PDB file of C-alpha atoms in Angstrom:
ATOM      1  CA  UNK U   1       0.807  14.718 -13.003  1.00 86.00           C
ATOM      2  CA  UNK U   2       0.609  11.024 -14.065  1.00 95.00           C
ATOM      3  CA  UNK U   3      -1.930   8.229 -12.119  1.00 96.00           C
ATOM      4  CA  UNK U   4      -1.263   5.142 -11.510  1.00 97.00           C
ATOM      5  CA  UNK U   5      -4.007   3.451 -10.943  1.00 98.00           C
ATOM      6  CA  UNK U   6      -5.385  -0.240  -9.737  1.00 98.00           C
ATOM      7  CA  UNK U   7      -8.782  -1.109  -9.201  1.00 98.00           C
ATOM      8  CA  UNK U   8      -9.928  -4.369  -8.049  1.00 98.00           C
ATOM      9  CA  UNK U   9     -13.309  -6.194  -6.350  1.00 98.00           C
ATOM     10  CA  UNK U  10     -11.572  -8.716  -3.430  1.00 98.00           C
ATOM     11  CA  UNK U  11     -13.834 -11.472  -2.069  1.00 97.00           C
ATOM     12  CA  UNK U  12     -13.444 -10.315   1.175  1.00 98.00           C
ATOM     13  CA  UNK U  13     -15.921  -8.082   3.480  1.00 97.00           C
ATOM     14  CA  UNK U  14     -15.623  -4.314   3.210  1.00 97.00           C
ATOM     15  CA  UNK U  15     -14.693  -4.136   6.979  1.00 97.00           C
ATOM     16  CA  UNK U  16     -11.793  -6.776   6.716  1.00 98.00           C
ATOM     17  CA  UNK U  17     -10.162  -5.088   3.607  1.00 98.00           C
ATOM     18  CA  UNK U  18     -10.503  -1.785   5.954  1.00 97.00           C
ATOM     19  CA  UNK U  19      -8.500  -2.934   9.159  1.00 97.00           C
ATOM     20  CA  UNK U  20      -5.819  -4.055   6.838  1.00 97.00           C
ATOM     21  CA  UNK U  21      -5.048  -0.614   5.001  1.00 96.00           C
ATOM     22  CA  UNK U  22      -6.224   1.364   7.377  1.00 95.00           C
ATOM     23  CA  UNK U  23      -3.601  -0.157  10.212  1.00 96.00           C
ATOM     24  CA  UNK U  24      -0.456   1.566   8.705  1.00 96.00           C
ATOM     25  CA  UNK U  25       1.946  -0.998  10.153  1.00 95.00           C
ATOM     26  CA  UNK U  26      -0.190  -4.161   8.808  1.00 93.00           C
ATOM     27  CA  UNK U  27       1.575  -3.575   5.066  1.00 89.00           C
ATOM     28  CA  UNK U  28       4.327  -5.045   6.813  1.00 92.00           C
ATOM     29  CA  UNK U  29       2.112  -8.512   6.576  1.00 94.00           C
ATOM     30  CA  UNK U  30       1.017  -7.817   3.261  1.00 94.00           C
ATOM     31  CA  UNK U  31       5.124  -8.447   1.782  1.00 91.00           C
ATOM     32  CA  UNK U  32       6.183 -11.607   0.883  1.00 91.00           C
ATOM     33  CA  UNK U  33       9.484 -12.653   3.480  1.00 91.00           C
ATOM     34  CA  UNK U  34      12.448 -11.295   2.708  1.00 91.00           C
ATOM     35  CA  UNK U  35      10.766  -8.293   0.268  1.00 91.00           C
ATOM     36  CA  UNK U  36      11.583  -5.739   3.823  1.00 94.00           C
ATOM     37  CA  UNK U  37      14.685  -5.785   5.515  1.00 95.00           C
ATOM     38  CA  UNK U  38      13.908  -3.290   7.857  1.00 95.00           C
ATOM     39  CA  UNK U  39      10.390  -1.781   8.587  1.00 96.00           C
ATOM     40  CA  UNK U  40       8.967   0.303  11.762  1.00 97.00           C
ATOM     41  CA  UNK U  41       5.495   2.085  12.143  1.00 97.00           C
ATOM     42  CA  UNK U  42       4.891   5.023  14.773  1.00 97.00           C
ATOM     43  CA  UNK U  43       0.938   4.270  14.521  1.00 96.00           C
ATOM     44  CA  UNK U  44      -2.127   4.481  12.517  1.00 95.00           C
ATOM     45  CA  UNK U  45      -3.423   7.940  13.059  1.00 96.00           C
ATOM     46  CA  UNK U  46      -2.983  10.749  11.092  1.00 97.00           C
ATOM     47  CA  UNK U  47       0.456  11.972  10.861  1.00 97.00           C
ATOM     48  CA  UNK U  48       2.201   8.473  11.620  1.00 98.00           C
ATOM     49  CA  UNK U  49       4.936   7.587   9.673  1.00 98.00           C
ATOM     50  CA  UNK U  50       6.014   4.646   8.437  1.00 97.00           C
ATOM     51  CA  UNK U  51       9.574   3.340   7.564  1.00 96.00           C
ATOM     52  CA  UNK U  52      10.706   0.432   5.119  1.00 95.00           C
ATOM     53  CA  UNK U  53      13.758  -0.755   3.823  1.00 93.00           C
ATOM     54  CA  UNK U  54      13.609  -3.646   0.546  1.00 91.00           C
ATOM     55  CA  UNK U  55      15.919  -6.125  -0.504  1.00 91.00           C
ATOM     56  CA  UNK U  56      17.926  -4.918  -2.976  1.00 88.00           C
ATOM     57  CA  UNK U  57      17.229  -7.347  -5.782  1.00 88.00           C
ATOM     58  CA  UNK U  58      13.657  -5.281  -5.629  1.00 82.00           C
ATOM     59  CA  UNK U  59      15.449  -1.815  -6.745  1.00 79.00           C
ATOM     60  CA  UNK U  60      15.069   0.411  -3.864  1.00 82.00           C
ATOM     61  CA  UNK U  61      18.200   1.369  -2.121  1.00 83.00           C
ATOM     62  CA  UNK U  62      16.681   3.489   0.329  1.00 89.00           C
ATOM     63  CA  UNK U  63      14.775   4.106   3.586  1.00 93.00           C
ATOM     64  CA  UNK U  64      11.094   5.202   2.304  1.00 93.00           C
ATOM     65  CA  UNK U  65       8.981   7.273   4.604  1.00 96.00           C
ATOM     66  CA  UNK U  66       5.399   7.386   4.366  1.00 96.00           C
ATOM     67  CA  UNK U  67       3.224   9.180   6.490  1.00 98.00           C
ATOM     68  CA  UNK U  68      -0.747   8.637   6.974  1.00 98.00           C
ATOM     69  CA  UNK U  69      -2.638  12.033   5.807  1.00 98.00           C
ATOM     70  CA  UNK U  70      -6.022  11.144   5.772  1.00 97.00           C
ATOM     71  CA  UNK U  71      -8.380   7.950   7.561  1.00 96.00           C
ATOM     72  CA  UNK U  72     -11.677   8.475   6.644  1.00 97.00           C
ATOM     73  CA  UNK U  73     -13.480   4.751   8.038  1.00 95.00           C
ATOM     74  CA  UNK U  74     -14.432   3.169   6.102  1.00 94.00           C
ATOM     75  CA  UNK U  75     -13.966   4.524   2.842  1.00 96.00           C
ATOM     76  CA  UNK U  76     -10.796   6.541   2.520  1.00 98.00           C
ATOM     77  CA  UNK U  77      -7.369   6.173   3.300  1.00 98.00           C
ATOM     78  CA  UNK U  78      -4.409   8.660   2.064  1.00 98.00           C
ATOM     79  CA  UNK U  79      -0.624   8.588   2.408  1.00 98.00           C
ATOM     80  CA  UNK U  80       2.680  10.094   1.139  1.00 97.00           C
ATOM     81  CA  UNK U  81       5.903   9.530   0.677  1.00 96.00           C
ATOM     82  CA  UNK U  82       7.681  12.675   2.873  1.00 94.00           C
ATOM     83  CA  UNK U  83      10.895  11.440   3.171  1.00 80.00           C
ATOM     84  CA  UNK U  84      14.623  10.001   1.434  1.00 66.00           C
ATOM     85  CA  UNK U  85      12.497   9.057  -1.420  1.00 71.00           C
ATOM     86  CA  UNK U  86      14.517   6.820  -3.534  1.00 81.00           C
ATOM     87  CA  UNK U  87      12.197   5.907  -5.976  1.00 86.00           C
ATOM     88  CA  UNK U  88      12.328   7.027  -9.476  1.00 89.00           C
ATOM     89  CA  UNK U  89       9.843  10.245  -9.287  1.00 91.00           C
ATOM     90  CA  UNK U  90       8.528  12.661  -6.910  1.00 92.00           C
ATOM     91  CA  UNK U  91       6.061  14.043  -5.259  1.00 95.00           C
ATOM     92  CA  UNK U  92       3.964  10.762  -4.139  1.00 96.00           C
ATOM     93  CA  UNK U  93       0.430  10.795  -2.983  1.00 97.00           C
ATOM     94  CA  UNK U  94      -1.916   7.960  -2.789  1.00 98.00           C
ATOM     95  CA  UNK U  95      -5.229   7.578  -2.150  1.00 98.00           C
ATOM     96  CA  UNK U  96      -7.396   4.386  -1.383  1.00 98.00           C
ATOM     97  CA  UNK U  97     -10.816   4.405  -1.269  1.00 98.00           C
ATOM     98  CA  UNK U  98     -13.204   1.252  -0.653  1.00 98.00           C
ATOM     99  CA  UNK U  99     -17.024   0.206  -1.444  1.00 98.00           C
ATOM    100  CA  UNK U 100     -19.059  -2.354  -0.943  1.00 97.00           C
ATOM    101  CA  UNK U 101     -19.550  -4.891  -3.508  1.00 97.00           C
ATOM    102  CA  UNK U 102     -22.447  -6.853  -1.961  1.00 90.00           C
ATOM    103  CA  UNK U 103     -21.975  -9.022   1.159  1.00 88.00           C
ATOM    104  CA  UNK U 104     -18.651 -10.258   1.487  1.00 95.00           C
ATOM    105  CA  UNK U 105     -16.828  -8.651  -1.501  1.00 98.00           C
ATOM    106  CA  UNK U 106     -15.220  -4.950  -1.652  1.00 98.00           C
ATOM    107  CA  UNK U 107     -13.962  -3.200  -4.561  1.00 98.00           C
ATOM    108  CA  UNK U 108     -10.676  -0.808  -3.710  1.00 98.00           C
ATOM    109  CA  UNK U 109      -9.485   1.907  -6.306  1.00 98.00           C
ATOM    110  CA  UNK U 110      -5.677   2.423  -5.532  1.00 98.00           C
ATOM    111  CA  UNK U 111      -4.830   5.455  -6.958  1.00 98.00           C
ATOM    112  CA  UNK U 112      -0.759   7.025  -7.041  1.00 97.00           C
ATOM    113  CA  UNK U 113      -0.246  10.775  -7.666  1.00 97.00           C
ATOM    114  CA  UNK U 114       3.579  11.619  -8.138  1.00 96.00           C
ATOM    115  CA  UNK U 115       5.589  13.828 -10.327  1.00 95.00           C
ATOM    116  CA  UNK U 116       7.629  11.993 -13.321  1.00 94.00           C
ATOM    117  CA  UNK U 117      11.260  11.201 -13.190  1.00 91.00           C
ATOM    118  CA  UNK U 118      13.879   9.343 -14.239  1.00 89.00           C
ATOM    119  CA  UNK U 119      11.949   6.588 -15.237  1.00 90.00           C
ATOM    120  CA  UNK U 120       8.945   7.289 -17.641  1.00 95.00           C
ATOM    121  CA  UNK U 121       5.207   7.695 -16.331  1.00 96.00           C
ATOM    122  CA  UNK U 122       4.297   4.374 -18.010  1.00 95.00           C
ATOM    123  CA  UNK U 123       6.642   2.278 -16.207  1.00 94.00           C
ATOM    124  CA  UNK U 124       6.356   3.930 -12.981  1.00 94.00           C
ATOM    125  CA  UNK U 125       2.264   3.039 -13.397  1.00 96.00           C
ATOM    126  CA  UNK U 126       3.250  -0.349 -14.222  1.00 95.00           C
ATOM    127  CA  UNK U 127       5.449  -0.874 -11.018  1.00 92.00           C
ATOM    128  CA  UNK U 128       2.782   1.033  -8.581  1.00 95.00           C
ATOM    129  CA  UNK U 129       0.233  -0.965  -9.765  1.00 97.00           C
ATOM    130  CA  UNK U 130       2.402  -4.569  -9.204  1.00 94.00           C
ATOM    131  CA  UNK U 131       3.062  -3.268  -5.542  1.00 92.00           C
ATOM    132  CA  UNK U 132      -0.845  -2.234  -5.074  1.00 97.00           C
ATOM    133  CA  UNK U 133      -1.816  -5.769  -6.560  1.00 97.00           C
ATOM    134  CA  UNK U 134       0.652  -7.274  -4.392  1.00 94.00           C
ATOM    135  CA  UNK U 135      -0.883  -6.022  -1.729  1.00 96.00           C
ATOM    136  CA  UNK U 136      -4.656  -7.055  -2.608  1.00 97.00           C
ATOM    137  CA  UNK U 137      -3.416 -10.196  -3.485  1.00 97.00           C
ATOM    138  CA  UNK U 138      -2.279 -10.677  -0.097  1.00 97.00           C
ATOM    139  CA  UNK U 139      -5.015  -9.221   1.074  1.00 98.00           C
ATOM    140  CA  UNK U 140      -7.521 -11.851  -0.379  1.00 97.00           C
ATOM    141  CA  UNK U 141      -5.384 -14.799   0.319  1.00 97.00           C
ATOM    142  CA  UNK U 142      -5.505 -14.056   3.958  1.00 98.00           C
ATOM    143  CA  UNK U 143      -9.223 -13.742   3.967  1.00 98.00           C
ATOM    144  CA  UNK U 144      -9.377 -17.104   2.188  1.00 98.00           C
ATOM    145  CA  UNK U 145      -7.031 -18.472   4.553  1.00 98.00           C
ATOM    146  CA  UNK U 146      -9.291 -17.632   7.665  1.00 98.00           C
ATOM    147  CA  UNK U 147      -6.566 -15.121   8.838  1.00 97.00           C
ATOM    148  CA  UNK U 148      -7.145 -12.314  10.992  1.00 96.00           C
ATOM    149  CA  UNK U 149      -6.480  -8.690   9.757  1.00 95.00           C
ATOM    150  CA  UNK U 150      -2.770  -8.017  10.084  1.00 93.00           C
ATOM    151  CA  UNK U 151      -2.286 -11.927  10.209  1.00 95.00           C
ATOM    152  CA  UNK U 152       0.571 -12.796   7.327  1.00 96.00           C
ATOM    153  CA  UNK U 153      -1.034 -15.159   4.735  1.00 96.00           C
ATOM    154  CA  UNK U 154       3.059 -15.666   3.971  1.00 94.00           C
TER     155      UNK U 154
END
């Protein structure tokens, strides 16, 4: 099974990193406008599903459905994709765990478990990882910005 994986240290608290993955519906936030055209969250417990559509200049033609499996505060978060999965492979689990890096930095290992498909396990890796650095990019703008968790540094 291939693994893509991302791991960065953000300079941002442990605790802030946390409320954004961990709140399901605040990876809304973490897109650039325009990136979702449609996007709904039942909750952050386990269980909840999320739902996102993309622009189609980004590939994905699709409703994806992702559900929470596992919140573990403050170090573990899990999800899948369960549903329509458009993407090119199968089978997708992710896990996201977090640790302190001293006072006000965290280091996150974004991990994606999935079965290859049409598109080979190195690109697939190499577009995971963009989305999970898109995401800790946005992350660690916000927190430079002074934003709250959830807050859109777009």
């Amino acid at each position: 099974m291939p693994l893509a994986k991302l791991e960065r240290t953000l300079n941002a608290p442990l605790s802030y990193c946390w409320q954004w993955l961990a709140d399901f519906a605040a990876l809304e936030g973490l897109h650039p406008r325009g990136n979702l055209t449609e996007f709904s969250c039942e909750g952050s417990y386990p269980g909840a599903r999320r739902f996102a559509r993309f622009k189609p200049e980004l590939g994905v033609t699709e409703q994806i459905v992702e559900r929470l499996d596992v919140v573990n505060e403050p170090n573990v978060i899990a999800y899948s994709i369960v549903e329509n999965d458009p993407l090119p492979m199968s089978d997708y689990v992710a896990v996201v765990t977090f640790t302190a890096a001293g006072t006000d930095r965290t280091t996150i290992v974004w991990e994606g478990h999935y079965t290859e498909g049409e598109l080979p396990a190195v690109e697939m890796d190499q577009m995971l990882c963009d989305f999970y650095g898109l995401f800790l990019d946005g992350i660690e703008k916000a927190h430079a910005m002074g934003r709250q968790p959830g807050e859109s540094p777009y």
